[in-house]
PDB file of C-alpha atoms (C1' of nucleotides) in Angstrom:
ATOM      1  CA  UNK A   1      12.860  27.614  -2.275  1.00 72.00           C
ATOM      2  CA  UNK A   2      12.517  23.597  -1.981  1.00 71.00           C
ATOM      3  CA  UNK A   3       8.864  24.331  -0.956  1.00 85.00           C
ATOM      4  CA  UNK A   4       6.138  23.094  -2.867  1.00 89.00           C
ATOM      5  CA  UNK A   5       3.341  25.713  -3.747  1.00 84.00           C
ATOM      6  CA  UNK A   6       0.192  23.093  -3.237  1.00 90.00           C
ATOM      7  CA  UNK A   7      -2.179  26.097  -2.174  1.00 89.00           C
ATOM      8  CA  UNK A   8      -2.499  26.558  -5.885  1.00 92.00           C
ATOM      9  CA  UNK A   9      -3.724  23.003  -7.055  1.00 96.00           C
ATOM     10  CA  UNK A  10      -6.756  21.156  -6.158  1.00 97.00           C
ATOM     11  CA  UNK A  11      -7.699  19.275  -3.029  1.00 97.00           C
ATOM     12  CA  UNK A  12      -7.344  15.994  -5.531  1.00 97.00           C
ATOM     13  CA  UNK A  13      -4.289  16.981  -7.005  1.00 98.00           C
ATOM     14  CA  UNK A  14      -2.580  17.290  -3.991  1.00 97.00           C
ATOM     15  CA  UNK A  15      -3.944  14.127  -2.512  1.00 98.00           C
ATOM     16  CA  UNK A  16      -3.013  11.733  -5.649  1.00 98.00           C
ATOM     17  CA  UNK A  17       0.621  13.617  -5.356  1.00 98.00           C
ATOM     18  CA  UNK A  18       0.929  13.033  -1.758  1.00 98.00           C
ATOM     19  CA  UNK A  19      -0.039   9.364  -2.444  1.00 98.00           C
ATOM     20  CA  UNK A  20       2.557   9.180  -5.440  1.00 98.00           C
ATOM     21  CA  UNK A  21       5.194  10.646  -3.820  1.00 98.00           C
ATOM     22  CA  UNK A  22       5.094   8.104  -0.714  1.00 98.00           C
ATOM     23  CA  UNK A  23       5.690   5.337  -3.666  1.00 98.00           C
ATOM     24  CA  UNK A  24       8.047   7.628  -4.983  1.00 98.00           C
ATOM     25  CA  UNK A  25      11.081   5.697  -3.476  1.00 98.00           C
ATOM     26  CA  UNK A  26      12.228   1.964  -4.339  1.00 98.00           C
ATOM     27  CA  UNK A  27      12.635   1.429  -0.409  1.00 97.00           C
ATOM     28  CA  UNK A  28       8.742   2.200   0.221  1.00 98.00           C
ATOM     29  CA  UNK A  29       7.879   0.211  -2.706  1.00 98.00           C
ATOM     30  CA  UNK A  30       9.542  -2.912  -1.270  1.00 97.00           C
ATOM     31  CA  UNK A  31       8.013  -2.210   1.783  1.00 96.00           C
ATOM     32  CA  UNK A  32       4.302  -2.502   0.146  1.00 96.00           C
ATOM     33  CA  UNK A  33       5.315  -5.175  -1.638  1.00 96.00           C
ATOM     34  CA  UNK A  34       6.746  -6.882   1.504  1.00 94.00           C
ATOM     35  CA  UNK A  35       3.374  -6.485   2.849  1.00 93.00           C
ATOM     36  CA  UNK A  36       1.506  -8.366   0.594  1.00 92.00           C
ATOM     37  CA  UNK A  37       3.760 -10.840   0.319  1.00 89.00           C
ATOM     38  CA  UNK A  38       3.341 -11.742   4.007  1.00 84.00           C
ATOM     39  CA  UNK A  39       0.179 -13.511   4.491  1.00 58.00           C
ATOM     40  CA  UNK A  40      -0.832 -12.059   7.885  1.00 59.00           C
ATOM     41  CA  UNK A  41       0.553  -8.579   8.120  1.00 63.00           C
ATOM     42  CA  UNK A  42       3.129  -9.413  10.920  1.00 62.00           C
ATOM     43  CA  UNK A  43       5.655  -6.736  10.698  1.00 62.00           C
ATOM     44  CA  UNK A  44       9.039  -5.943  12.213  1.00 74.00           C
ATOM     45  CA  UNK A  45      10.613  -8.307  10.156  1.00 85.00           C
ATOM     46  CA  UNK A  46      10.704  -5.767   7.386  1.00 91.00           C
ATOM     47  CA  UNK A  47      13.841  -4.592   8.983  1.00 92.00           C
ATOM     48  CA  UNK A  48      15.299  -7.888   7.917  1.00 91.00           C
ATOM     49  CA  UNK A  49      14.030  -8.125   4.475  1.00 91.00           C
ATOM     50  CA  UNK A  50      15.674  -4.662   3.372  1.00 94.00           C
ATOM     51  CA  UNK A  51      19.064  -3.475   3.149  1.00 93.00           C
ATOM     52  CA  UNK A  52      18.589  -0.512   5.154  1.00 95.00           C
ATOM     53  CA  UNK A  53      19.092   0.179   8.797  1.00 95.00           C
ATOM     54  CA  UNK A  54      15.835   0.503  11.444  1.00 94.00           C
ATOM     55  CA  UNK A  55      15.560   4.205  11.808  1.00 96.00           C
ATOM     56  CA  UNK A  56      15.385   4.187   8.347  1.00 96.00           C
ATOM     57  CA  UNK A  57      12.497   1.957   7.807  1.00 96.00           C
ATOM     58  CA  UNK A  58      10.749   3.199  10.451  1.00 95.00           C
ATOM     59  CA  UNK A  59      11.033   6.490   8.859  1.00 96.00           C
ATOM     60  CA  UNK A  60       9.871   4.683   5.506  1.00 97.00           C
ATOM     61  CA  UNK A  61       7.192   3.231   7.454  1.00 96.00           C
ATOM     62  CA  UNK A  62       5.999   6.487   8.781  1.00 97.00           C
ATOM     63  CA  UNK A  63       5.629   8.526   5.604  1.00 97.00           C
ATOM     64  CA  UNK A  64       3.716   5.436   4.094  1.00 97.00           C
ATOM     65  CA  UNK A  65       1.294   5.850   6.814  1.00 96.00           C
ATOM     66  CA  UNK A  66       0.894   9.716   6.821  1.00 97.00           C
ATOM     67  CA  UNK A  67       0.092   9.297   2.918  1.00 98.00           C
ATOM     68  CA  UNK A  68      -2.463   6.846   4.093  1.00 97.00           C
ATOM     69  CA  UNK A  69      -0.643   4.073   2.299  1.00 97.00           C
ATOM     70  CA  UNK A  70      -0.613   1.489   5.093  1.00 95.00           C
ATOM     71  CA  UNK A  71      -2.244   1.423   8.462  1.00 92.00           C
ATOM     72  CA  UNK A  72      -0.536   0.374  11.595  1.00 89.00           C
ATOM     73  CA  UNK A  73      -1.980  -1.548  14.455  1.00 86.00           C
ATOM     74  CA  UNK A  74      -0.466  -2.356  17.749  1.00 86.00           C
ATOM     75  CA  UNK A  75      -0.008  -5.930  18.558  1.00 82.00           C
ATOM     76  CA  UNK A  76       1.740  -6.842  21.918  1.00 83.00           C
ATOM     77  CA  UNK A  77       4.796  -4.720  21.981  1.00 84.00           C
ATOM     78  CA  UNK A  78       5.378  -4.929  17.975  1.00 87.00           C
ATOM     79  CA  UNK A  79       3.488  -3.420  15.606  1.00 90.00           C
ATOM     80  CA  UNK A  80       1.445  -4.552  12.812  1.00 89.00           C
ATOM     81  CA  UNK A  81       1.082  -2.683   9.588  1.00 92.00           C
ATOM     82  CA  UNK A  82      -0.709  -3.517   6.464  1.00 90.00           C
ATOM     83  CA  UNK A  83      -1.498  -1.953   3.448  1.00 94.00           C
ATOM     84  CA  UNK A  84      -4.841   0.227   3.128  1.00 94.00           C
ATOM     85  CA  UNK A  85      -6.732  -0.507   0.214  1.00 94.00           C
ATOM     86  CA  UNK A  86      -8.652   2.208   0.095  1.00 96.00           C
ATOM     87  CA  UNK A  87      -5.321   4.543  -1.131  1.00 97.00           C
ATOM     88  CA  UNK A  88      -4.379   1.637  -3.686  1.00 97.00           C
ATOM     89  CA  UNK A  89      -8.303   1.899  -4.917  1.00 97.00           C
ATOM     90  CA  UNK A  90      -7.697   5.847  -5.244  1.00 98.00           C
ATOM     91  CA  UNK A  91      -5.029   5.266  -7.043  1.00 98.00           C
ATOM     92  CA  UNK A  92      -5.908   2.650  -9.458  1.00 97.00           C
ATOM     93  CA  UNK A  93      -9.221   4.484 -10.080  1.00 98.00           C
ATOM     94  CA  UNK A  94      -7.193   7.366 -11.202  1.00 98.00           C
ATOM     95  CA  UNK A  95      -4.957   5.890 -13.245  1.00 98.00           C
ATOM     96  CA  UNK A  96      -7.603   3.851 -15.193  1.00 97.00           C
ATOM     97  CA  UNK A  97      -9.583   7.034 -15.606  1.00 97.00           C
ATOM     98  CA  UNK A  98      -6.635   8.582 -17.276  1.00 96.00           C
ATOM     99  CA  UNK A  99      -5.833   5.130 -19.889  1.00 95.00           C
ATOM    100  CA  UNK A 100      -9.738   5.752 -20.494  1.00 94.00           C
ATOM    101  CA  UNK A 101      -9.283   9.389 -21.551  1.00 93.00           C
ATOM    102  CA  UNK A 102      -6.105   8.592 -23.257  1.00 91.00           C
ATOM    103  CA  UNK A 103      -7.983   6.114 -25.474  1.00 88.00           C
ATOM    104  CA  UNK A 104     -10.710   8.552 -26.330  1.00 84.00           C
ATOM    105  CA  UNK A 105      -8.341  10.975 -27.791  1.00 76.00           C
ATOM    106  CA  UNK A 106      -6.379   9.378 -30.244  1.00 66.00           C
ATOM    107  CA  UNK A 107      -5.884  12.314 -31.797  1.00 57.00           C
ATOM    108  CA  UNK A 108      -2.910  12.411 -31.001  1.00 55.00           C
ATOM    109  CA  UNK A 109      -0.067  14.682 -32.433  1.00 58.00           C
ATOM    110  CA  UNK A 110       2.823  12.578 -30.940  1.00 62.00           C
TER     111      UNK A 110
ATOM    112  CA  UNK B   1      22.843  11.433   3.153  1.00 72.00           C
ATOM    113  CA  UNK B   2      20.183  12.475   0.997  1.00 74.00           C
ATOM    114  CA  UNK B   3      20.956  10.105  -1.629  1.00 87.00           C
ATOM    115  CA  UNK B   4      18.556   7.015  -2.471  1.00 89.00           C
ATOM    116  CA  UNK B   5      19.975   3.517  -2.113  1.00 84.00           C
ATOM    117  CA  UNK B   6      18.813   2.369  -5.412  1.00 90.00           C
ATOM    118  CA  UNK B   7      21.382  -0.250  -6.360  1.00 90.00           C
ATOM    119  CA  UNK B   8      19.602  -2.478  -3.402  1.00 92.00           C
ATOM    120  CA  UNK B   9      16.313  -2.627  -5.057  1.00 96.00           C
ATOM    121  CA  UNK B  10      15.128  -4.391  -8.164  1.00 97.00           C
ATOM    122  CA  UNK B  11      15.090  -2.824 -11.904  1.00 97.00           C
ATOM    123  CA  UNK B  12      11.181  -2.974 -11.639  1.00 97.00           C
ATOM    124  CA  UNK B  13      10.953  -1.325  -7.830  1.00 97.00           C
ATOM    125  CA  UNK B  14      13.382   1.334  -9.036  1.00 97.00           C
ATOM    126  CA  UNK B  15      11.113   2.377 -12.306  1.00 98.00           C
ATOM    127  CA  UNK B  16       7.826   2.371 -10.508  1.00 98.00           C
ATOM    128  CA  UNK B  17       9.377   4.598  -7.715  1.00 98.00           C
ATOM    129  CA  UNK B  18      10.761   6.685 -10.796  1.00 98.00           C
ATOM    130  CA  UNK B  19       7.320   6.988 -12.117  1.00 98.00           C
ATOM    131  CA  UNK B  20       5.805   7.488  -8.729  1.00 98.00           C
ATOM    132  CA  UNK B  21       8.628   9.921  -7.880  1.00 98.00           C
ATOM    133  CA  UNK B  22       7.600  11.933 -10.981  1.00 98.00           C
ATOM    134  CA  UNK B  23       4.031  12.261 -10.509  1.00 98.00           C
ATOM    135  CA  UNK B  24       4.713  13.408  -6.463  1.00 98.00           C
ATOM    136  CA  UNK B  25       4.140  16.517  -7.099  1.00 98.00           C
ATOM    137  CA  UNK B  26       0.848  18.555  -7.602  1.00 98.00           C
ATOM    138  CA  UNK B  27       2.198  20.915 -10.014  1.00 98.00           C
ATOM    139  CA  UNK B  28       3.306  17.621 -12.205  1.00 98.00           C
ATOM    140  CA  UNK B  29      -0.155  16.298 -11.713  1.00 98.00           C
ATOM    141  CA  UNK B  30      -1.644  19.240 -13.157  1.00 97.00           C
ATOM    142  CA  UNK B  31       0.489  19.258 -15.934  1.00 96.00           C
ATOM    143  CA  UNK B  32      -0.613  15.789 -16.899  1.00 96.00           C
ATOM    144  CA  UNK B  33      -4.518  16.625 -16.273  1.00 96.00           C
ATOM    145  CA  UNK B  34      -3.855  19.393 -18.761  1.00 95.00           C
ATOM    146  CA  UNK B  35      -2.273  17.484 -21.422  1.00 94.00           C
ATOM    147  CA  UNK B  36      -5.351  15.299 -21.077  1.00 92.00           C
ATOM    148  CA  UNK B  37      -7.697  18.372 -21.089  1.00 90.00           C
ATOM    149  CA  UNK B  38      -6.818  20.003 -24.496  1.00 86.00           C
ATOM    150  CA  UNK B  39      -7.635  17.986 -27.241  1.00 60.00           C
ATOM    151  CA  UNK B  40      -4.429  18.396 -29.417  1.00 62.00           C
ATOM    152  CA  UNK B  41      -1.461  18.318 -26.918  1.00 65.00           C
ATOM    153  CA  UNK B  42      -0.293  21.802 -28.175  1.00 65.00           C
ATOM    154  CA  UNK B  43       1.645  23.227 -25.206  1.00 65.00           C
ATOM    155  CA  UNK B  44       3.332  26.029 -23.889  1.00 76.00           C
ATOM    156  CA  UNK B  45       0.342  27.153 -22.690  1.00 86.00           C
ATOM    157  CA  UNK B  46       0.791  25.012 -19.662  1.00 93.00           C
ATOM    158  CA  UNK B  47       2.881  27.960 -18.374  1.00 93.00           C
ATOM    159  CA  UNK B  48      -0.538  30.219 -18.562  1.00 92.00           C
ATOM    160  CA  UNK B  49      -2.435  27.653 -17.001  1.00 92.00           C
ATOM    161  CA  UNK B  50      -0.233  27.136 -13.927  1.00 95.00           C
ATOM    162  CA  UNK B  51       0.332  29.278 -11.235  1.00 94.00           C
ATOM    163  CA  UNK B  52       4.182  28.740 -11.577  1.00 96.00           C
ATOM    164  CA  UNK B  53       7.092  30.855 -13.584  1.00 96.00           C
ATOM    165  CA  UNK B  54       8.220  29.678 -17.084  1.00 95.00           C
ATOM    166  CA  UNK B  55      11.461  28.080 -15.898  1.00 96.00           C
ATOM    167  CA  UNK B  56       9.870  25.748 -13.114  1.00 97.00           C
ATOM    168  CA  UNK B  57       7.251  24.590 -15.662  1.00 96.00           C
ATOM    169  CA  UNK B  58      10.048  23.424 -18.072  1.00 96.00           C
ATOM    170  CA  UNK B  59      12.248  21.517 -14.970  1.00 97.00           C
ATOM    171  CA  UNK B  60       8.974  19.724 -14.120  1.00 97.00           C
ATOM    172  CA  UNK B  61       8.144  19.046 -17.874  1.00 97.00           C
ATOM    173  CA  UNK B  62      11.841  17.880 -17.897  1.00 97.00           C
ATOM    174  CA  UNK B  63      11.173  15.508 -14.907  1.00 98.00           C
ATOM    175  CA  UNK B  64       8.051  14.232 -16.577  1.00 97.00           C
ATOM    176  CA  UNK B  65       9.604  13.185 -19.639  1.00 97.00           C
ATOM    177  CA  UNK B  66      12.622  11.966 -17.784  1.00 97.00           C
ATOM    178  CA  UNK B  67      10.714   9.746 -16.033  1.00 98.00           C
ATOM    179  CA  UNK B  68       9.100   8.776 -19.306  1.00 97.00           C
ATOM    180  CA  UNK B  69       5.353  10.255 -18.144  1.00 97.00           C
ATOM    181  CA  UNK B  70       5.546  12.522 -21.296  1.00 95.00           C
ATOM    182  CA  UNK B  71       7.160  12.771 -24.470  1.00 92.00           C
ATOM    183  CA  UNK B  72       7.575  15.795 -26.644  1.00 90.00           C
ATOM    184  CA  UNK B  73       8.276  16.356 -30.184  1.00 87.00           C
ATOM    185  CA  UNK B  74       9.535  19.964 -32.075  1.00 88.00           C
ATOM    186  CA  UNK B  75       6.684  21.445 -33.269  1.00 84.00           C
ATOM    187  CA  UNK B  76       8.031  25.035 -34.925  1.00 85.00           C
ATOM    188  CA  UNK B  77       9.314  26.648 -32.105  1.00 86.00           C
ATOM    189  CA  UNK B  78       7.181  25.256 -29.853  1.00 89.00           C
ATOM    190  CA  UNK B  79       7.625  22.252 -28.278  1.00 91.00           C
ATOM    191  CA  UNK B  80       4.364  19.507 -28.459  1.00 90.00           C
ATOM    192  CA  UNK B  81       4.513  17.614 -25.057  1.00 92.00           C
ATOM    193  CA  UNK B  82       1.976  14.633 -24.483  1.00 90.00           C
ATOM    194  CA  UNK B  83       1.095  11.603 -22.134  1.00 94.00           C
ATOM    195  CA  UNK B  84       3.467   8.372 -22.976  1.00 94.00           C
ATOM    196  CA  UNK B  85       0.408   5.545 -22.609  1.00 94.00           C
ATOM    197  CA  UNK B  86       2.967   2.966 -21.984  1.00 96.00           C
ATOM    198  CA  UNK B  87       4.209   5.100 -18.469  1.00 97.00           C
ATOM    199  CA  UNK B  88       0.694   5.014 -17.128  1.00 97.00           C
ATOM    200  CA  UNK B  89      -0.394   1.608 -18.344  1.00 97.00           C
ATOM    201  CA  UNK B  90       2.570   0.327 -16.385  1.00 98.00           C
ATOM    202  CA  UNK B  91       1.411   2.331 -13.298  1.00 98.00           C
ATOM    203  CA  UNK B  92      -2.298   1.157 -13.965  1.00 97.00           C
ATOM    204  CA  UNK B  93      -1.276  -2.513 -14.048  1.00 98.00           C
ATOM    205  CA  UNK B  94       0.975  -2.463 -10.908  1.00 98.00           C
ATOM    206  CA  UNK B  95      -1.930  -0.937  -9.355  1.00 98.00           C
ATOM    207  CA  UNK B  96      -4.220  -3.443 -10.434  1.00 97.00           C
ATOM    208  CA  UNK B  97      -1.929  -6.122  -9.571  1.00 97.00           C
ATOM    209  CA  UNK B  98      -1.728  -5.072  -5.722  1.00 96.00           C
ATOM    210  CA  UNK B  99      -5.749  -4.773  -5.832  1.00 95.00           C
ATOM    211  CA  UNK B 100      -5.709  -8.407  -6.655  1.00 94.00           C
ATOM    212  CA  UNK B 101      -3.331  -9.436  -4.146  1.00 93.00           C
ATOM    213  CA  UNK B 102      -4.896  -7.575  -1.422  1.00 91.00           C
ATOM    214  CA  UNK B 103      -8.381  -9.003  -2.359  1.00 88.00           C
ATOM    215  CA  UNK B 104      -7.139 -12.570  -2.601  1.00 84.00           C
ATOM    216  CA  UNK B 105      -5.700 -12.290   0.832  1.00 76.00           C
ATOM    217  CA  UNK B 106      -8.515 -10.862   2.927  1.00 65.00           C
ATOM    218  CA  UNK B 107      -7.167 -12.473   6.204  1.00 56.00           C
ATOM    219  CA  UNK B 108      -6.514  -9.397   7.179  1.00 54.00           C
ATOM    220  CA  UNK B 109      -5.685  -8.448  10.923  1.00 57.00           C
ATOM    221  CA  UNK B 110      -6.006  -4.403  10.530  1.00 61.00           C
TER     222      UNK B 110
ATOM    223  C1'  DT C   1      11.693  -4.915  39.037  1.00 83.94           C
ATOM    224  C1'  DA C   2      15.286  -6.115  35.796  1.00 83.94           C
ATOM    225  C1'  DA C   3      16.589  -7.065  31.659  1.00 83.94           C
ATOM    226  C1'  DC C   4      14.826  -8.122  26.539  1.00 83.94           C
ATOM    227  C1'  DT C   5      12.582  -7.165  22.569  1.00 83.94           C
ATOM    228  C1'  DA C   6      10.407  -4.085  19.460  1.00 83.94           C
ATOM    229  C1'  DT C   7       9.615   0.543  17.169  1.00 83.94           C
ATOM    230  C1'  DA C   8       9.816   5.543  17.534  1.00 83.94           C
ATOM    231  C1'  DT C   9      12.191   9.848  17.726  1.00 83.94           C
ATOM    232  C1'  DT C  10      16.285  12.761  17.993  1.00 83.94           C
ATOM    233  C1'  DG C  11      19.820  15.090  15.570  1.00 83.94           C
ATOM    234  C1'  DC C  12      22.995  15.402  12.064  1.00 83.94           C
ATOM    235  C1'  DA C  13      25.385  15.289   7.579  1.00 83.94           C
ATOM    236  C1'  DA C  14      24.824  14.278   2.665  1.00 83.94           C
ATOM    237  C1'  DT C  15      22.495  15.467  -0.721  1.00 83.94           C
ATOM    238  C1'  DA C  16      17.965  16.354  -3.518  1.00 83.94           C
ATOM    239  C1'  DT C  17      13.964  19.211  -4.587  1.00 83.94           C
ATOM    240  C1'  DT C  18      11.724  23.670  -5.792  1.00 83.94           C
ATOM    241  C1'  DA C  19      11.359  27.832  -7.325  1.00 83.94           C
ATOM    242  C1'  DC C  20      12.757  31.707  -9.961  1.00 83.94           C
ATOM    243  C1'  DG C  21      15.357  35.383 -12.512  1.00 83.94           C
ATOM    244  C1'  DA C  22      18.542  36.348 -15.450  1.00 83.94           C
ATOM    245  C1'  DT C  23      20.614  34.439 -19.847  1.00 83.94           C
ATOM    246  C1'  DG C  24      20.884  31.419 -23.649  1.00 83.94           C
ATOM    247  C1'  DA C  25      19.577  28.682 -28.234  1.00 83.94           C
ATOM    248  C1'  DA C  26      16.532  28.310 -32.248  1.00 83.94           C
ATOM    249  C1'  DG C  27      13.032  28.646 -34.879  1.00 83.94           C
ATOM    250  C1'  DA C  28       9.169  32.644 -36.729  1.00 83.94           C
ATOM    251  C1'  DT C  29       8.111  37.119 -37.798  1.00 83.94           C
ATOM    252  C1'  DT C  30       8.981  41.547 -39.875  1.00 83.94           C
TER     253       DT C  30
ATOM    254  C1'  DA D   1      19.383  40.960 -40.405  1.00 83.94           C
ATOM    255  C1'  DA D   2      16.884  42.691 -36.290  1.00 83.94           C
ATOM    256  C1'  DT D   3      13.104  41.457 -33.577  1.00 83.94           C
ATOM    257  C1'  DC D   4      10.108  38.661 -31.319  1.00 83.94           C
ATOM    258  C1'  DT D   5       8.476  34.072 -29.276  1.00 83.94           C
ATOM    259  C1'  DT D   6       8.881  29.756 -27.224  1.00 83.94           C
ATOM    260  C1'  DC D   7      11.515  26.946 -24.560  1.00 83.94           C
ATOM    261  C1'  DA D   8      15.799  25.571 -22.099  1.00 83.94           C
ATOM    262  C1'  DT D   9      19.710  26.144 -18.822  1.00 83.94           C
ATOM    263  C1'  DC D  10      22.375  28.421 -15.318  1.00 83.94           C
ATOM    264  C1'  DG D  11      23.033  30.185 -11.195  1.00 83.94           C
ATOM    265  C1'  DT D  12      20.834  30.296  -6.674  1.00 83.94           C
ATOM    266  C1'  DA D  13      18.559  30.545  -2.109  1.00 83.94           C
ATOM    267  C1'  DA D  14      15.629  27.793   0.837  1.00 83.94           C
ATOM    268  C1'  DT D  15      13.685  23.634   2.080  1.00 83.94           C
ATOM    269  C1'  DA D  16      12.855  18.993   2.068  1.00 83.94           C
ATOM    270  C1'  DT D  17      14.638  13.810   1.690  1.00 83.94           C
ATOM    271  C1'  DT D  18      17.483  10.055   2.997  1.00 83.94           C
ATOM    272  C1'  DG D  19      20.082   7.522   6.311  1.00 83.94           C
ATOM    273  C1'  DC D  20      22.015   6.338  10.150  1.00 83.94           C
ATOM    274  C1'  DA D  21      24.045   6.259  15.092  1.00 83.94           C
ATOM    275  C1'  DA D  22      22.212   7.140  19.590  1.00 83.94           C
ATOM    276  C1'  DT D  23      18.790   7.050  22.437  1.00 83.94           C
ATOM    277  C1'  DA D  24      14.147   7.185  24.014  1.00 83.94           C
ATOM    278  C1'  DT D  25       9.536   4.667  24.738  1.00 83.94           C
ATOM    279  C1'  DA D  26       6.476   1.192  25.614  1.00 83.94           C
ATOM    280  C1'  DG D  27       5.463  -4.071  26.141  1.00 83.94           C
ATOM    281  C1'  DT D  28       7.061  -8.548  27.737  1.00 83.94           C
ATOM    282  C1'  DT D  29       9.328 -11.806  29.795  1.00 83.94           C
ATOM    283  C1'  DA D  30      12.601 -13.800  33.484  1.00 83.94           C
TER     284       DA D  30
END
DNA sequence: TAACTATATTGCAATATTACGATGAAGATT
DNA sequence: AATCTTCATCGTAATATTGCAATATAGTTA
């Protein structure tokens, strides 16, 4: 197999999973953190920051983009990537909600 | 390849990535949501709830456990799984921090 | 326009993931 | 003790991911 049975789950579950999966790699976490660190979102130097080859970075950027975590705009012959706040908000709200639910339960057997 | 170069990244980056990766599958999101929904964390009926075979569920539970998202305790011949609040808190804090940083910047080019 | 720069795509090898049937292990029930 | 129930593990097939060298694409500059 190796194929995920997305059709059995809700759109929301799939949406969260897609975003989480995109962040499920340390290089992609490092990219996100780098985009946060630099003041303007002038990119491309990501390749110089990370110990990975340019095609590998490009591929990770593509995955982050297709998951909606970052967005890119053309800036001359370079490309300016930056974090898409909406995606982060969705994740934040999701984990906030889980925390609240856990807090409410606290009946706990484990 | 197919092998992630974890050694090039910080422990924190790897830790977040491991948790995100564990949640990067809709079945595992569904499991977490089910554990939140049921009042007591009596499990095993997860298999009845989800459209996946028992070995598949077992494998997903193992991954969630090894990522620290859930913990399990033996309850007779059944096993009681529940969410580990600490992991959720870590994720929540992480995305909160990112949100704050995005908010502070707002210089934004894209 | 030719060369340069920045990023994307292609193609490939190595490894990981997903899924499940068959089977195993351990406590519960009869 | 034999059986049942519950969950884990093994083995295997199909597919996905990771990483990079080579190459392509597109804007920029000389």
